[in-house]
Amino acid sequence: MTRTTLVAIAAIAFSTLPSHASASLGGNVATVDADRVQMKAAQLRIIRANAYTLHELQSPTGVTIREYYAPGGTVFGVAWNGPWPPDMRQLLGSYFEQFQRANEAARSTRKTRGVLVVNDGSLIVQITGHARAFSGFAYAPGLLPQGVAPGVIR
Amino acid sequence: MYRILLFSIMLAAQVSSSKCDSSSSSSGGSGSSAAQNVLPVVVNGGPTNSALNQLFASVTLCAPGTSNCQTISGILVDTGSVGLRVLSSALTTVQLPQQTGAGGAPVVECLPFVDGFTWGPVQTADVKMTGETASSIAVQVVGLDKFPTIPSSCSSQGTAEETLNDLNANGILGVGLFREDCGLGCALTGSSNPGLYYTCPSSGCVITTEPVASQVQNPVSHFAVNNNGVVIQLPTVPTGGAASTSGTLLFGIGTQSNNGLGSAKVFTLDNRANFATVFNGQTYTSSFIDSGSNGIFFLDSAGAGLPDCKNSMGFYCPTTLTPLSATQRGLNGTTNAVAFNAGNVDRVNATFSVLAEATGANPGGFDWGLPFFFGRTVFVAIAGQSTPGGTGPFWAY
């Protein structure tokens, strides 16, 4: 992916883009206005690449959230960056409990502390940061559109 | 059974309590002599005897203005967070007064960490370390015994870290870059409040506004003299690891003969309190130094050219010791090239708790964890506090 393959849509007030909202991982773009309202997030911009569309949002607490949609409208990845973590239950949707289970299972092993790595095959989550600076990403490998490398989800 | 037995023995061995009389604590009143700002720290197995690269200290908590005190060992020294948090299971012999908010209801906090969140009441303590005292500051008592129902707005942040097994420590001593754990955001009403503080009347917990001065405090910023930051000194660790090592945590920067910056380079930070790291020609801006991270974490397996471990989740496991170098760069343009090694964490002696070559994945940037501190003197300056190296926040070494 290069910048030249992207078409950036200007940062228009989100009220003019009622169908462009946020959705949980694995959710669908068509059903998500309620989710954006739940996060009280503002739409910053929409970026269209060849194989996906990226919606960038900002929560009132200053967290930037990026959601990656496949051409069919399914959210295959999410990423965030800000002074606090996002609402992970909202962002991971049906994957949230899987995230918690995998995270708890990992605690019984000698593992990293200070970064969080969850990888159970069907869900990958990584979180990093320190006081007042958190960032991370999550994706479902099975939902990745053809030709999209996981590394774009940042 | 064996696990449970061992766990109980370790717990008993690590949680020692003492009644400190007022005469011994009064010697720390001025807090200005050199010996009084030196706290011994260790890297060992910790309270669970299973830690890797976790830095521990002992901290004394007293009911404010009294000699009712308890010293708790096995507290993680964490420059990546702010405020003192102790497990309720470790705070066994002293009762601390509960902070109250609107309508006299108890204040309870949900503090997010990268690994999960801590939930538990905000209580007030005199916090004593070596000759220093932070009087009547807010601390968090982590555990579900008093407020067993975690509100969904808190549990939505991730996974609860409420027990000794979760934290691998009896508590966390956050001596990072800020005076308090949240700042102005938590004092605001409305949706810009990140919702860390709750009042919990019997009807249930609701998010509250918490004045900055009432938030969980960095104990260091409340010391009489040595209050502008900390210095961590740890020795070099041999390749292959060690069972344990020890060093010192000094309070204050340039306030005593033992905590001067000397020739240390100062790295100032961006508005997220990060600096940059340049590796293989790429610049990673979300980079930071953190004694609470147990390795040097960067890129992913493909980007770093290092295989992931089979057993030690999240770490890299190259077959041979791999020398690496990256350049740290402050916002002020200060740079320094740092050489480090990546080793095989799966193959380290299982009884070792110290490993300099512990590295792992972190695609967000560089997390310079505890191995970075080995063989260095690292300064952490608190935001808004003045030092001979300028006003914090900054890191220096």
Coordinates of C-alpha atoms in Angstrom, one line a residue:
Chain A
M1 CA 0.0 0.0 0.0
T2 CA 1.3 3.4 -0.9
R3 CA -0.1 6.8 -0.3
T4 CA -0.7 7.3 -4.0
T5 CA -3.1 4.4 -4.1
L6 CA -5.2 6.0 -1.5
V7 CA -8.0 8.5 -2.1
A8 CA -8.5 10.5 1.0
I9 CA -12.0 11.9 1.5
A10 CA -11.8 15.3 3.2
A11 CA -12.7 15.5 6.8
I12 CA -16.3 16.4 6.5
A13 CA -18.6 16.9 9.5
F14 CA -19.9 13.4 10.3
S15 CA -23.5 14.5 10.3
T16 CA -23.2 14.7 6.5
L17 CA -22.1 11.1 6.3
P18 CA -24.8 9.2 8.2
S19 CA -23.9 5.8 6.6
H20 CA -20.3 6.1 7.5
A21 CA -19.9 5.1 11.1
S22 CA -18.0 2.7 13.3
A23 CA -18.5 -1.0 13.7
S24 CA -17.1 -3.7 15.9
L25 CA -14.6 -6.2 14.6
G26 CA -16.5 -8.7 12.5
G27 CA -19.5 -6.4 12.3
N28 CA -20.9 -4.8 9.2
V29 CA -20.8 -1.2 8.1
A30 CA -24.5 -1.2 7.3
T31 CA -25.6 -1.6 11.0
V32 CA -23.2 0.6 12.8
D33 CA -24.6 4.1 13.4
A34 CA -25.6 3.0 16.9
D35 CA -22.1 1.9 17.6
R36 CA -20.6 5.2 16.7
V37 CA -23.1 6.9 18.9
Q38 CA -22.2 4.5 21.7
M39 CA -18.6 5.7 21.5
K40 CA -19.7 9.3 21.0
A41 CA -17.0 9.4 18.3
A42 CA -16.6 12.0 15.6
Q43 CA -15.7 10.9 12.0
L44 CA -12.3 12.3 11.1
R45 CA -11.9 10.9 7.6
I46 CA -12.4 8.1 5.3
I47 CA -9.6 6.6 3.2
R48 CA -10.3 4.2 0.3
A49 CA -7.6 1.8 -0.8
N50 CA -7.9 -0.9 -3.5
A51 CA -8.9 -3.7 -1.2
Y52 CA -10.4 -2.0 1.8
T53 CA -11.8 1.2 3.2
L54 CA -10.5 2.9 6.4
H55 CA -12.7 5.0 8.7
E56 CA -10.9 7.1 11.1
L57 CA -12.8 8.3 14.2
Q58 CA -11.9 10.3 17.3
S59 CA -13.5 9.7 20.7
P60 CA -14.2 12.7 23.0
T61 CA -11.4 11.4 25.3
G62 CA -8.8 11.9 22.5
V63 CA -8.5 8.3 21.3
T64 CA -8.1 7.9 17.5
I65 CA -9.8 4.7 16.3
R66 CA -9.2 3.2 12.8
E67 CA -11.6 0.7 11.4
Y68 CA -10.8 -1.4 8.3
Y69 CA -13.7 -2.6 6.1
A70 CA -13.6 -5.2 3.4
P71 CA -15.4 -4.4 0.1
G72 CA -18.4 -6.4 1.4
G73 CA -18.6 -4.1 4.4
T74 CA -17.2 -6.4 7.1
V75 CA -14.8 -4.9 9.6
F76 CA -11.7 -7.1 9.5
G77 CA -9.4 -5.0 11.6
V78 CA -9.3 -2.1 14.2
A79 CA -6.5 0.0 15.6
W80 CA -6.3 2.8 18.1
N81 CA -4.0 5.4 19.7
G82 CA -4.6 7.8 22.5
P83 CA -4.2 8.8 26.1
W84 CA -6.5 6.0 27.2
P85 CA -7.6 2.6 25.8
P86 CA -10.8 2.5 23.8
D87 CA -13.9 0.7 24.9
M88 CA -12.5 -2.7 23.9
R89 CA -15.9 -4.5 24.3
Q90 CA -17.4 -2.1 21.7
L91 CA -14.4 -2.3 19.4
L92 CA -13.9 -6.1 19.4
G93 CA -17.6 -6.8 19.4
S94 CA -18.3 -10.6 19.3
Y95 CA -14.5 -11.2 19.7
F96 CA -14.3 -9.4 23.1
E97 CA -14.9 -12.5 25.2
Q98 CA -12.5 -14.5 23.1
F99 CA -9.9 -11.8 23.7
Q100 CA -10.5 -12.0 27.5
R101 CA -10.3 -15.8 27.5
A102 CA -7.0 -15.9 25.5
N103 CA -5.6 -13.2 27.6
E104 CA -6.4 -15.0 30.9
A105 CA -5.0 -18.3 29.5
A106 CA -1.7 -16.5 28.6
R107 CA -1.2 -15.5 32.2
S108 CA -0.3 -19.1 33.2
T109 CA 2.8 -19.0 31.1
R110 CA 6.1 -17.1 31.3
K111 CA 5.0 -14.2 29.2
T112 CA 5.7 -10.6 28.3
R113 CA 4.6 -7.8 30.7
G114 CA 4.1 -4.3 29.6
V115 CA 3.0 -5.3 26.1
L116 CA 0.0 -7.5 25.5
V117 CA 0.0 -10.1 22.7
V118 CA -3.0 -12.3 22.1
N119 CA -2.9 -14.8 19.2
D120 CA -5.2 -17.8 19.3
G121 CA -5.2 -18.3 15.5
S122 CA -8.5 -16.7 14.8
L123 CA -7.9 -13.4 16.7
I124 CA -4.7 -11.3 17.0
V125 CA -4.5 -8.4 19.4
Q126 CA -1.5 -6.4 20.4
I127 CA -1.5 -3.5 22.9
T128 CA 1.4 -1.3 23.9
G129 CA 2.0 1.9 25.8
H130 CA 2.4 3.5 29.2
A131 CA 0.7 6.0 31.4
R132 CA -1.5 8.4 29.3
A133 CA -0.3 6.8 26.0
F134 CA -1.9 3.6 24.7
S135 CA -2.0 2.1 21.2
G136 CA -2.9 -1.2 19.8
F137 CA -4.6 -3.2 17.0
A138 CA -6.7 -6.2 16.5
Y139 CA -7.7 -8.3 13.5
A140 CA -9.3 -11.6 12.6
P141 CA -7.0 -13.3 10.0
G142 CA -10.0 -15.2 8.6
L143 CA -11.7 -11.9 7.6
L144 CA -8.7 -10.3 5.8
P145 CA -9.6 -9.5 2.2
Q146 CA -7.4 -11.1 -0.4
G147 CA -4.3 -9.0 -1.1
V148 CA -4.4 -7.1 2.3
A149 CA -1.4 -7.7 4.5
P150 CA -2.1 -7.6 8.3
G151 CA 0.6 -4.9 8.6
V152 CA -1.7 -2.2 7.2
I153 CA -3.8 -2.4 10.4
R154 CA -2.0 0.1 12.6
Chain B
M1 CA -1.9 -29.0 45.4
Y2 CA 1.8 -28.3 45.1
R3 CA 1.1 -25.0 43.4
I4 CA -1.3 -23.9 46.0
L5 CA 1.0 -24.9 48.8
L6 CA 4.0 -23.1 47.2
F7 CA 1.8 -20.1 46.6
S8 CA 0.8 -19.9 50.2
I9 CA 4.3 -20.2 51.4
M10 CA 5.6 -17.5 49.1
L11 CA 2.7 -15.2 50.1
A12 CA 3.5 -15.7 53.7
A13 CA 7.2 -15.1 53.2
Q14 CA 6.7 -12.0 51.0
V15 CA 4.1 -10.1 53.0
S16 CA 5.7 -9.0 56.2
S17 CA 4.1 -6.5 58.5
S18 CA 5.6 -4.2 61.0
K19 CA 4.4 -1.7 63.4
C20 CA 6.6 1.3 62.9
D21 CA 6.8 3.6 65.8
S22 CA 6.7 7.3 65.3
S23 CA 10.3 7.9 66.5
S24 CA 11.7 5.8 63.6
S25 CA 9.6 7.5 61.0
S26 CA 10.4 11.0 62.3
S27 CA 14.0 10.6 61.2
G28 CA 12.7 11.0 57.6
G29 CA 11.1 14.4 58.3
S30 CA 13.5 16.6 56.4
G31 CA 14.0 14.1 53.6
S32 CA 17.1 16.0 52.6
S33 CA 20.1 13.9 53.6
A34 CA 21.6 11.7 50.9
A35 CA 21.2 8.4 52.6
Q36 CA 17.5 9.0 53.1
N37 CA 16.7 8.9 49.4
V38 CA 18.2 5.5 48.6
L39 CA 15.7 2.6 48.3
P40 CA 17.1 -0.9 47.6
V41 CA 15.5 -2.7 44.7
V42 CA 15.8 -6.3 43.5
V43 CA 15.1 -8.2 40.3
N44 CA 14.1 -11.7 41.4
G45 CA 11.3 -14.2 41.2
G46 CA 9.1 -11.9 43.3
P47 CA 6.1 -13.0 45.5
T48 CA 5.1 -15.8 43.1
N49 CA 8.8 -16.9 42.5
S50 CA 8.0 -16.9 38.8
A51 CA 8.9 -13.3 37.6
L52 CA 11.2 -12.5 34.7
N53 CA 12.8 -9.1 34.6
Q54 CA 10.4 -7.6 37.2
L55 CA 11.9 -4.9 39.6
F56 CA 10.7 -5.1 43.2
A57 CA 10.9 -2.9 46.3
S58 CA 9.3 -2.7 49.7
V59 CA 6.9 0.1 50.5
T60 CA 5.4 1.1 53.9
L61 CA 1.8 2.3 54.2
C62 CA 0.5 3.9 57.3
A63 CA -2.9 5.1 58.4
P64 CA -2.4 8.9 58.0
G65 CA -0.7 10.5 60.9
T66 CA -0.4 7.3 62.9
S67 CA 2.1 4.7 63.6
N68 CA -0.2 2.0 62.3
C69 CA 1.9 0.8 59.4
Q70 CA 2.6 -2.2 57.2
T71 CA 5.6 -2.8 55.1
I72 CA 4.9 -4.7 51.9
S73 CA 7.6 -6.3 49.8
G74 CA 7.4 -7.5 46.3
I75 CA 5.9 -4.2 44.9
L76 CA 6.7 -3.7 41.2
V77 CA 8.7 -0.6 40.5
D78 CA 7.1 0.8 37.4
T79 CA 8.3 4.0 35.6
G80 CA 5.5 3.4 33.1
S81 CA 2.6 4.1 35.4
V82 CA 1.8 6.6 38.2
G83 CA 0.6 6.0 41.7
L84 CA 0.9 3.3 44.4
R85 CA -1.4 0.3 44.1
V86 CA -1.4 -2.6 46.6
L87 CA -3.3 -5.8 46.5
S88 CA -6.0 -6.0 49.3
S89 CA -4.7 -9.5 49.9
A90 CA -1.3 -8.0 50.8
L91 CA -2.6 -5.1 52.9
T92 CA -3.5 -7.3 55.9
T93 CA -2.7 -5.5 59.1
V94 CA -3.5 -1.8 58.5
Q95 CA -6.9 -0.2 57.8
L96 CA -6.6 2.8 55.6
P97 CA -9.4 5.5 55.5
Q98 CA -11.6 5.3 52.4
Q99 CA -11.8 8.3 50.2
T100 CA -15.4 9.6 49.7
G101 CA -16.9 11.6 46.9
A102 CA -20.4 12.9 46.0
G103 CA -23.0 12.2 48.7
G104 CA -20.3 10.6 50.9
A105 CA -20.1 7.6 48.7
P106 CA -16.8 5.7 48.5
V107 CA -14.5 6.4 45.5
V108 CA -13.3 3.4 43.5
E109 CA -11.0 3.4 40.6
C110 CA -10.6 1.5 37.3
L111 CA -7.1 2.2 36.1
P112 CA -6.2 0.9 32.6
F113 CA -2.8 -0.7 32.0
V114 CA -1.6 -2.3 28.8
D115 CA -2.1 -5.8 30.3
G116 CA -5.5 -5.1 31.8
F117 CA -7.1 -2.9 34.4
T118 CA -7.0 -2.7 38.2
W119 CA -10.2 -2.2 40.1
G120 CA -10.5 -1.3 43.7
P121 CA -11.1 1.5 46.3
V122 CA -9.1 4.7 46.6
Q123 CA -7.8 5.0 50.1
T124 CA -5.6 7.5 51.9
A125 CA -2.1 6.6 53.3
D126 CA 1.2 8.0 54.5
V127 CA 3.5 6.3 52.1
K128 CA 7.1 5.8 53.4
M129 CA 10.1 4.6 51.5
T130 CA 13.6 4.7 53.1
G131 CA 13.7 8.1 54.7
E132 CA 11.0 9.7 52.6
T133 CA 7.3 10.2 53.4
A134 CA 4.4 11.2 51.2
S135 CA 1.7 12.3 53.7
S136 CA -2.0 11.6 53.2
I137 CA -2.0 10.7 49.6
A138 CA -4.5 8.7 47.6
V139 CA -3.5 5.1 46.8
Q140 CA -5.5 2.3 45.2
V141 CA -6.3 -0.9 47.0
V142 CA -6.7 -3.5 44.3
G143 CA -9.1 -6.4 44.8
L144 CA -12.8 -7.4 44.6
D145 CA -13.4 -8.0 48.3
K146 CA -15.0 -4.6 49.1
F147 CA -16.5 -3.7 45.7
P148 CA -17.0 -7.1 44.0
T149 CA -19.1 -5.9 41.0
I150 CA -16.9 -4.3 38.3
P151 CA -19.1 -1.9 36.3
S152 CA -19.4 -2.8 32.7
S153 CA -17.8 0.5 31.6
C154 CA -14.7 -0.7 33.4
S155 CA -14.7 -4.4 32.5
S156 CA -15.1 -3.3 28.8
Q157 CA -11.5 -2.0 29.0
G158 CA -10.1 -5.6 28.9
T159 CA -9.2 -8.0 31.6
A160 CA -9.2 -7.5 35.4
E161 CA -5.9 -7.7 37.2
E162 CA -7.0 -8.2 40.8
T163 CA -4.9 -11.0 42.2
L164 CA -1.3 -11.9 43.0
N165 CA -1.3 -14.3 40.0
D166 CA -2.6 -11.5 37.7
L167 CA 0.0 -8.9 38.7
N168 CA 2.9 -11.2 39.7
A169 CA 3.5 -8.6 42.4
N170 CA 2.0 -7.5 45.7
G171 CA 1.4 -4.1 44.2
I172 CA 2.7 -1.5 41.7
L173 CA 4.8 1.5 42.7
G174 CA 4.1 3.9 39.8
V175 CA 6.9 6.4 39.7
G176 CA 6.5 7.5 36.2
L177 CA 6.3 10.9 34.4
F178 CA 3.3 12.5 36.0
R179 CA 2.2 13.8 39.4
E180 CA -1.1 11.9 39.4
D181 CA -2.5 9.0 37.4
C182 CA -5.2 10.7 35.3
G183 CA -4.8 14.4 35.3
L184 CA -7.3 17.1 34.2
G185 CA -9.5 14.7 32.1
C186 CA -10.8 12.9 35.1
A187 CA -11.8 16.2 36.8
L188 CA -14.1 17.2 33.8
T189 CA -17.7 16.5 33.4
G190 CA -19.2 15.0 30.3
S191 CA -17.9 12.6 27.6
S192 CA -14.3 13.9 27.6
N193 CA -13.9 12.4 31.0
P194 CA -12.2 9.0 30.4
G195 CA -14.2 7.5 33.3
L196 CA -11.4 6.1 35.6
Y197 CA -13.0 7.2 38.9
Y198 CA -16.4 6.0 40.3
T199 CA -18.5 6.6 43.3
C200 CA -20.1 3.5 44.6
P201 CA -23.1 4.0 46.8
S202 CA -25.1 0.9 47.7
S203 CA -27.2 1.5 44.6
G204 CA -24.2 0.8 42.3
C205 CA -21.1 2.4 40.9
V206 CA -21.3 5.4 38.6
I207 CA -18.5 7.4 36.9
T208 CA -17.6 10.5 38.8
T209 CA -15.4 13.6 38.4
E210 CA -12.3 13.4 40.5
P211 CA -10.3 16.5 41.4
V212 CA -6.6 16.3 40.3
A213 CA -5.4 16.6 44.0
S214 CA -7.7 13.7 45.0
Q215 CA -6.5 11.3 42.3
V216 CA -4.0 8.5 43.0
Q217 CA -0.7 10.3 43.4
N218 CA 2.9 9.7 42.4
P219 CA 4.3 9.4 45.9
V220 CA 7.6 11.0 44.8
S221 CA 6.0 14.3 43.9
H222 CA 4.8 14.6 47.6
F223 CA 8.3 14.1 49.2
A224 CA 9.6 17.2 51.0
V225 CA 12.8 17.7 48.9
N226 CA 13.6 14.8 46.5
N227 CA 10.3 15.2 44.6
N228 CA 11.1 16.0 41.0
G229 CA 11.8 12.4 39.8
V230 CA 13.6 9.2 40.3
V231 CA 16.8 7.5 39.3
I232 CA 17.2 3.7 38.8
Q233 CA 20.6 2.1 39.0
L234 CA 21.0 -1.5 38.1
P235 CA 24.2 -3.5 37.3
T236 CA 25.2 -5.2 34.1
V237 CA 23.8 -8.7 33.7
P238 CA 25.8 -11.6 32.2
T239 CA 24.7 -13.1 28.9
G240 CA 22.6 -16.1 29.6
G241 CA 20.9 -14.5 32.6
A242 CA 21.1 -14.6 36.4
A243 CA 19.0 -15.8 39.3
S244 CA 18.6 -12.3 40.6
T245 CA 20.3 -8.9 40.8
S246 CA 19.9 -5.8 43.0
G247 CA 20.3 -2.1 42.6
T248 CA 18.9 1.2 43.9
L249 CA 16.0 3.5 43.4
L250 CA 17.1 7.1 44.2
F251 CA 14.5 9.8 44.9
G252 CA 15.1 13.3 43.4
I253 CA 17.1 14.5 40.4
G254 CA 20.0 16.8 41.2
T255 CA 18.7 17.4 44.7
Q256 CA 21.5 15.6 46.5
S257 CA 25.1 14.6 46.0
N258 CA 24.0 11.1 44.9
N259 CA 21.4 11.9 42.3
G260 CA 23.0 14.4 40.0
L261 CA 22.6 14.2 36.2
G262 CA 26.3 14.4 35.7
S263 CA 27.0 13.7 32.0
A264 CA 23.7 12.0 31.4
K265 CA 21.9 12.9 28.1
V266 CA 18.4 14.4 28.5
F267 CA 15.7 13.2 26.1
T268 CA 12.6 15.4 26.1
L269 CA 9.2 13.9 25.1
D270 CA 6.3 14.6 22.8
N271 CA 2.7 15.4 23.9
R272 CA 2.1 11.7 24.5
A273 CA 5.3 11.4 26.6
N274 CA 7.0 9.3 24.0
F275 CA 10.3 9.7 22.1
A276 CA 11.5 8.2 18.8
T277 CA 13.6 5.2 18.1
V278 CA 15.3 4.7 14.7
F279 CA 15.9 1.1 13.7
N280 CA 17.1 -0.1 10.3
G281 CA 16.4 3.4 8.9
Q282 CA 12.8 3.5 10.0
T283 CA 11.6 6.0 12.7
Y284 CA 9.2 4.7 15.3
T285 CA 7.7 7.7 17.2
S286 CA 5.6 5.8 19.8
S287 CA 8.7 4.7 21.8
F288 CA 9.3 4.9 25.5
I289 CA 11.4 3.7 28.4
D290 CA 9.5 1.6 31.0
S291 CA 10.9 -0.4 34.0
G292 CA 7.5 -2.2 34.2
S293 CA 8.0 -3.9 30.8
N294 CA 10.0 -7.1 31.1
G295 CA 11.8 -7.0 27.8
I296 CA 12.8 -4.8 24.9
F297 CA 9.8 -5.0 22.6
F298 CA 9.8 -3.9 19.0
L299 CA 8.4 -4.6 15.6
D300 CA 7.1 -8.1 14.9
S301 CA 8.8 -11.4 14.1
A302 CA 9.0 -10.7 10.3
G303 CA 10.1 -7.1 10.7
A304 CA 12.7 -7.9 13.3
G305 CA 13.9 -11.0 11.5
L306 CA 13.6 -13.0 14.8
P307 CA 11.4 -16.0 15.4
D308 CA 8.7 -16.0 18.0
C309 CA 9.2 -18.3 21.0
K310 CA 7.2 -21.5 21.2
N311 CA 6.6 -21.3 25.0
S312 CA 7.4 -17.8 26.3
M313 CA 4.5 -16.0 24.7
G314 CA 5.3 -12.7 23.0
F315 CA 9.1 -13.0 23.3
Y316 CA 11.5 -13.6 20.4
C317 CA 13.6 -16.8 20.4
P318 CA 16.5 -16.6 17.9
T319 CA 18.6 -19.8 17.8
T320 CA 21.8 -17.8 18.5
L321 CA 22.4 -14.6 20.4
T322 CA 21.7 -11.8 17.9
P323 CA 23.3 -8.4 18.4
L324 CA 21.2 -5.4 17.5
S325 CA 21.4 -1.6 17.6
A326 CA 18.8 1.2 17.6
T327 CA 19.0 5.0 18.1
Q328 CA 16.9 6.8 20.6
R329 CA 15.9 10.4 19.8
G330 CA 14.4 12.9 22.1
L331 CA 12.1 15.7 20.9
N332 CA 15.0 18.0 21.7
G333 CA 17.1 16.2 19.1
T334 CA 19.3 14.4 21.6
T335 CA 20.3 11.0 20.1
N336 CA 22.0 7.9 21.4
A337 CA 22.7 4.6 19.8
V338 CA 21.8 1.7 22.0
A339 CA 23.3 -1.8 21.5
F340 CA 21.4 -4.7 22.8
N341 CA 21.0 -8.5 22.2
A342 CA 18.2 -10.8 21.4
G343 CA 18.5 -14.2 23.0
N344 CA 16.4 -17.3 23.3
V345 CA 13.9 -16.8 26.2
D346 CA 12.6 -20.4 26.0
R347 CA 16.1 -21.7 26.7
V348 CA 16.9 -19.6 29.7
N349 CA 17.4 -21.5 32.9
A350 CA 13.9 -21.7 34.4
T351 CA 15.2 -20.6 37.8
F352 CA 16.6 -17.4 36.4
S353 CA 14.6 -14.1 36.9
V354 CA 17.0 -11.8 35.1
L355 CA 17.7 -11.8 31.4
A356 CA 19.2 -8.9 29.5
E357 CA 18.6 -10.3 26.1
A358 CA 14.8 -10.7 26.6
T359 CA 13.2 -9.1 23.5
G360 CA 9.7 -9.5 21.9
A361 CA 7.1 -8.1 19.6
N362 CA 5.6 -4.6 19.8
P363 CA 4.5 -3.3 16.3
G364 CA 3.5 0.0 17.8
G365 CA 7.1 1.2 18.5
F366 CA 10.0 0.5 20.8
D367 CA 9.3 -0.3 24.4
W368 CA 12.6 -0.1 26.2
G369 CA 11.8 -2.3 29.2
L370 CA 13.9 -3.4 32.2
P371 CA 16.8 -4.9 30.1
F372 CA 17.5 -1.3 29.0
F373 CA 18.1 -0.4 32.7
F374 CA 20.8 -3.0 33.2
G375 CA 24.2 -1.4 33.5
R376 CA 22.8 2.1 33.4
T377 CA 21.7 5.0 35.6
V378 CA 18.3 6.1 34.2
F379 CA 16.6 9.3 35.3
V380 CA 12.8 9.8 35.1
A381 CA 11.7 13.4 35.6
I382 CA 8.1 14.2 36.6
A383 CA 6.0 16.6 34.4
G384 CA 6.0 20.2 35.6
Q385 CA 8.8 19.6 38.2
S386 CA 12.0 21.5 37.7
T387 CA 15.4 19.8 37.7
P388 CA 18.9 20.9 36.8
G389 CA 18.3 19.2 33.4
G390 CA 15.1 21.3 32.7
T391 CA 11.5 20.8 33.6
G392 CA 10.0 17.3 33.3
P393 CA 8.8 15.2 31.7
F394 CA 12.0 13.7 30.4
W395 CA 14.2 10.6 30.5
A396 CA 17.9 10.9 30.9
Y397 CA 20.8 8.5 31.1

